[in-house]
């Protein structure tokens, strides 16, 4: 039955922290040192982790900081090796492109929830070939087209126009 | 963008459809919600916009969406049925809870 208390981060969404087999090679081959979101977040979270040591709330923040085995094993923003991408980065890119192409609608809170399960299904296709063959960005292309198709076709996208309005208050 | 709210696919109309269906399915719950002024905006908003993806665990969401997307031609009408089923299911739970609450009160009052 459905859960009122949402506790589906583990193991459901842990998948998105893991490494994708089909990173976008174009991004990593750029000459001008493109800094991806992963690295930006890593540096930010590092800062946050150092700060509590000196603050007077250190005892409290120690408790909050993920210290248990479960968290250290699957560190949320664990830095992957160069040339690797986590699944969530692929999703982030799709949403970014979507918001740029649909500037009237842009990104609305909750879109990630719609794309999440769709992406999960694509990325776990039983047929290896379908997961992202031929071109490395194929998978995100397919997914992007599907996302757009789905939202447009069903008129579901109009719900998000609405949600845009009520969330921005 | 607000103009879409009241359009055929907008969220307001969707909620109204949901209410109509709830009235048809279980008039008692509908009436109670009416008297309590419990609008679907308070609880069904997330259900309808996120297609229940936050209410269930991922494997269940995938199963559910399989059916939901198959229904795409009818603008996710099936989703409204699922939401109604959820309300009806929870309602029986709430009744049990209220009964237990009543029992506890009863026991407390009679024991003192």
Coordinates of C-alpha atoms in Angstrom, one line a residue:
Chain A
X1 CA 0.0 0.0 0.0
X2 CA 1.1 3.6 -0.5
X3 CA 3.2 5.2 2.2
X4 CA 2.4 8.5 3.8
X5 CA 5.8 8.9 5.2
X6 CA 8.0 9.0 2.2
X7 CA 11.1 7.0 2.9
X8 CA 11.9 5.8 -0.6
X9 CA 15.4 7.2 -0.9
X10 CA 17.0 3.9 -0.2
X11 CA 17.2 1.8 -2.3
X12 CA 14.9 3.2 -4.9
X13 CA 16.7 6.4 -5.6
X14 CA 20.1 5.2 -4.8
X15 CA 20.2 4.1 -8.3
X16 CA 20.5 7.7 -9.5
X17 CA 23.8 8.2 -7.5
X18 CA 25.4 5.3 -9.3
X19 CA 27.6 5.6 -12.4
X20 CA 26.0 5.5 -15.8
X21 CA 27.4 3.3 -18.4
X22 CA 26.8 5.9 -21.1
X23 CA 28.3 9.3 -20.0
X24 CA 28.1 12.2 -22.4
X25 CA 31.6 12.1 -24.0
X26 CA 31.1 15.4 -25.7
X27 CA 31.1 17.1 -22.3
X28 CA 34.3 15.7 -21.1
X29 CA 36.2 16.3 -24.3
X30 CA 35.7 20.0 -24.2
X31 CA 38.9 22.1 -24.1
X32 CA 37.8 25.0 -21.9
X33 CA 37.4 22.8 -18.8
X34 CA 33.7 22.5 -18.4
X35 CA 32.9 22.1 -14.8
X36 CA 29.9 19.8 -14.4
X37 CA 27.4 20.1 -11.7
X38 CA 28.8 17.1 -9.9
X39 CA 32.0 18.9 -9.2
X40 CA 30.3 22.1 -8.2
X41 CA 28.1 20.2 -5.7
X42 CA 31.1 18.3 -4.4
X43 CA 33.0 21.4 -3.5
X44 CA 29.9 23.0 -1.9
X45 CA 29.2 20.0 0.3
X46 CA 32.8 19.9 1.3
X47 CA 32.6 23.4 2.5
X48 CA 29.5 22.6 4.5
X49 CA 31.1 19.7 6.1
X50 CA 34.2 21.6 7.2
X51 CA 32.3 24.5 8.7
X52 CA 30.5 22.8 11.6
X53 CA 33.8 21.7 13.2
X54 CA 34.5 25.3 14.4
X55 CA 31.0 26.4 15.0
X56 CA 29.4 26.2 18.4
X57 CA 26.7 24.0 17.1
X58 CA 29.2 21.3 16.4
X59 CA 27.7 18.7 18.7
X60 CA 24.4 19.1 17.0
X61 CA 25.7 19.1 13.5
X62 CA 27.7 16.0 14.2
X63 CA 24.6 14.2 14.8
X64 CA 23.1 15.4 11.6
X65 CA 26.1 14.7 9.5
X66 CA 25.8 11.3 7.9
X67 CA 28.2 9.1 9.8
X68 CA 26.6 5.7 9.9
X69 CA 27.9 3.0 7.7
X70 CA 25.0 3.1 5.4
X71 CA 25.6 6.7 4.5
X72 CA 29.4 6.6 4.2
X73 CA 29.2 3.6 1.9
X74 CA 26.9 5.3 -0.5
X75 CA 28.0 8.8 -0.1
X76 CA 25.4 11.0 -1.7
X77 CA 27.8 13.1 -3.7
X78 CA 30.7 10.8 -3.9
X79 CA 33.1 12.0 -6.5
X80 CA 33.2 9.7 -9.4
X81 CA 36.4 9.3 -11.5
X82 CA 36.9 11.7 -14.4
X83 CA 34.9 10.8 -17.4
X84 CA 32.3 9.2 -15.3
X85 CA 28.8 10.5 -14.7
X86 CA 26.1 9.6 -12.3
X87 CA 22.6 8.9 -13.5
X88 CA 21.2 12.0 -11.9
X89 CA 23.6 14.1 -14.0
X90 CA 22.1 12.7 -17.1
X91 CA 18.6 13.4 -15.8
X92 CA 19.7 16.9 -14.8
X93 CA 20.9 17.6 -18.3
X94 CA 17.7 16.4 -19.9
X95 CA 15.7 18.7 -17.6
X96 CA 18.0 21.5 -18.3
X97 CA 17.6 21.2 -22.1
X98 CA 13.9 20.8 -21.7
X99 CA 13.6 24.0 -19.6
X100 CA 15.7 25.9 -22.2
X101 CA 13.6 24.7 -25.1
X102 CA 10.3 25.4 -23.3
X103 CA 11.2 28.7 -21.9
X104 CA 7.6 29.6 -21.2
X105 CA 7.2 26.7 -18.9
X106 CA 10.8 26.3 -17.9
X107 CA 11.5 23.9 -15.0
X108 CA 8.8 23.3 -12.5
X109 CA 9.1 21.5 -9.2
X110 CA 8.1 18.0 -9.6
X111 CA 9.3 17.4 -13.2
X112 CA 12.1 15.3 -11.8
X113 CA 9.5 13.0 -10.3
X114 CA 7.9 12.5 -13.7
X115 CA 11.2 11.8 -15.5
X116 CA 12.7 9.7 -12.8
X117 CA 10.8 6.5 -13.3
X118 CA 10.9 6.9 -17.1
X119 CA 14.6 7.2 -16.9
X120 CA 14.9 4.3 -14.6
X121 CA 13.0 2.1 -17.0
X122 CA 15.1 3.1 -19.9
X123 CA 18.4 2.7 -18.1
X124 CA 17.5 -0.8 -16.8
X125 CA 16.2 -2.2 -20.1
X126 CA 16.7 -5.9 -20.0
X127 CA 18.0 -5.7 -23.5
X128 CA 21.5 -4.3 -23.3
X129 CA 21.4 -2.9 -26.8
X130 CA 18.5 -0.7 -26.0
X131 CA 20.1 0.9 -23.0
X132 CA 22.2 3.2 -25.1
X133 CA 23.7 1.7 -28.1
X134 CA 25.5 3.2 -31.1
X135 CA 26.0 6.7 -29.7
X136 CA 26.7 7.5 -26.1
X137 CA 24.1 10.2 -25.8
X138 CA 21.5 8.1 -27.6
X139 CA 19.8 7.2 -24.4
X140 CA 19.3 10.7 -23.2
X141 CA 18.1 11.7 -26.7
X142 CA 15.5 9.0 -26.8
X143 CA 14.5 9.8 -23.3
X144 CA 14.2 13.5 -24.0
X145 CA 12.0 12.9 -27.0
X146 CA 9.8 10.6 -25.0
X147 CA 9.6 13.1 -22.1
X148 CA 8.6 15.8 -24.5
X149 CA 6.2 13.6 -26.3
X150 CA 4.6 12.4 -23.2
X151 CA 4.1 15.7 -21.6
X152 CA 2.8 17.3 -24.8
X153 CA 0.6 14.6 -26.0
X154 CA -1.2 14.0 -22.8
X155 CA -1.7 17.6 -22.0
X156 CA -0.1 16.8 -18.7
X157 CA 2.3 19.6 -19.3
X158 CA -0.6 22.0 -18.7
X159 CA -0.8 20.7 -15.1
X160 CA 2.6 22.0 -14.6
X161 CA 1.7 25.4 -15.9
X162 CA -0.7 25.4 -13.1
X163 CA 1.7 24.1 -10.5
X164 CA 4.1 26.7 -11.6
X165 CA 1.6 29.3 -10.6
X166 CA 0.8 28.0 -7.2
X167 CA 4.3 27.2 -6.2
X168 CA 5.7 30.6 -7.1
X169 CA 3.6 32.3 -4.4
Chain B
X1 CA 0.2 30.6 -17.8
X2 CA -2.6 30.9 -15.4
X3 CA -5.1 30.7 -18.2
X4 CA -4.4 27.0 -18.5
X5 CA -5.5 26.3 -15.0
X6 CA -9.1 26.3 -15.9
X7 CA -8.7 24.8 -19.3
X8 CA -9.8 21.3 -20.2
X9 CA -6.5 19.9 -19.1
X10 CA -5.9 22.3 -16.2
X11 CA -5.5 21.2 -12.7
X12 CA -8.8 22.8 -11.5
X13 CA -10.9 20.8 -14.0
X14 CA -8.9 17.7 -13.1
X15 CA -9.7 18.1 -9.5
X16 CA -13.4 18.8 -10.2
X17 CA -13.5 15.6 -12.2
X18 CA -11.9 13.8 -9.3
X19 CA -14.5 15.2 -6.9
X20 CA -17.3 14.1 -9.3
X21 CA -15.9 10.7 -9.4
X22 CA -15.5 10.5 -5.6
X23 CA -19.1 11.6 -5.2
X24 CA -20.2 8.8 -7.5
X25 CA -18.0 6.2 -5.8
X26 CA -18.7 7.0 -2.2
X27 CA -21.1 9.7 -1.5
X28 CA -20.6 9.5 2.2
X29 CA -17.0 10.4 2.1
X30 CA -17.7 13.1 -0.4
X31 CA -20.3 14.7 1.9
X32 CA -18.0 14.5 4.9
X33 CA -15.3 16.2 2.9
X34 CA -17.8 18.9 1.9
X35 CA -18.8 19.6 5.5
X36 CA -15.2 19.6 6.7
X37 CA -14.4 21.8 3.8
X38 CA -11.6 19.5 2.9
X39 CA -10.7 20.4 -0.7
X40 CA -8.9 18.1 -3.0
X41 CA -6.3 20.8 -3.4
X42 CA -5.0 19.9 0.0
X43 CA -4.4 16.2 -0.7
X44 CA -4.9 15.3 -4.3
X45 CA -2.7 18.0 -5.8
X46 CA 0.5 16.0 -5.6
X47 CA -1.3 12.8 -6.7
X48 CA -2.5 14.4 -9.9
X49 CA 0.5 16.4 -10.9
X50 CA 3.1 13.8 -10.1
X51 CA 1.0 10.8 -11.2
X52 CA 1.4 9.2 -7.7
X53 CA 5.1 8.8 -8.2
X54 CA 5.7 10.0 -4.6
X55 CA 3.1 7.9 -3.0
X56 CA 4.4 4.5 -3.9
X57 CA 7.7 2.7 -4.0
X58 CA 9.5 2.7 -7.4
X59 CA 8.6 -0.9 -8.5
X60 CA 4.9 -0.1 -7.7
X61 CA 5.2 3.2 -9.5
X62 CA 6.5 1.5 -12.6
X63 CA 3.6 -1.0 -12.6
X64 CA 1.1 1.8 -12.0
X65 CA 2.5 4.0 -14.8
X66 CA 2.3 1.1 -17.2
X67 CA -1.4 1.3 -16.8
X68 CA -1.6 5.0 -16.6
X69 CA 0.2 5.6 -19.9
X70 CA -1.8 3.0 -21.6
X71 CA -4.8 5.2 -20.8
X72 CA -3.1 8.3 -22.3
X73 CA -5.8 8.8 -24.9
X74 CA -8.3 9.6 -22.2
X75 CA -6.1 12.1 -20.4
X76 CA -5.2 10.0 -17.4
X77 CA -8.8 9.3 -16.5
X78 CA -7.6 6.1 -14.9
X79 CA -5.5 8.1 -12.5
X80 CA -8.7 9.6 -11.0
X81 CA -10.0 6.1 -10.3
X82 CA -6.9 5.2 -8.5
X83 CA -7.0 8.3 -6.4
X84 CA -10.6 7.5 -5.5
X85 CA -9.6 4.0 -4.5
X86 CA -6.9 5.4 -2.3
X87 CA -9.3 7.8 -0.6
X88 CA -11.8 5.0 0.0
X89 CA -9.1 2.7 1.3
X90 CA -7.7 5.2 3.7
X91 CA -11.2 6.1 4.9
X92 CA -11.7 2.6 6.3
X93 CA -8.3 2.9 8.0
X94 CA -9.3 6.3 9.5
X95 CA -12.6 4.8 10.7
X96 CA -10.7 2.0 12.5
X97 CA -8.3 4.6 14.0
X98 CA -11.2 6.7 15.2
X99 CA -12.8 3.6 16.7
X100 CA -9.6 2.8 18.6
X101 CA -9.4 6.4 19.8
X102 CA -12.9 6.1 21.0
X103 CA -12.0 2.8 22.8
X104 CA -9.0 4.4 24.5
X105 CA -11.1 7.3 25.7
X106 CA -13.8 4.9 26.9
X107 CA -11.3 2.8 28.8
X108 CA -9.7 5.9 30.4
X109 CA -13.0 7.4 31.4
X110 CA -14.4 4.2 32.9
X111 CA -11.3 3.3 34.8
X112 CA -11.1 6.6 36.7

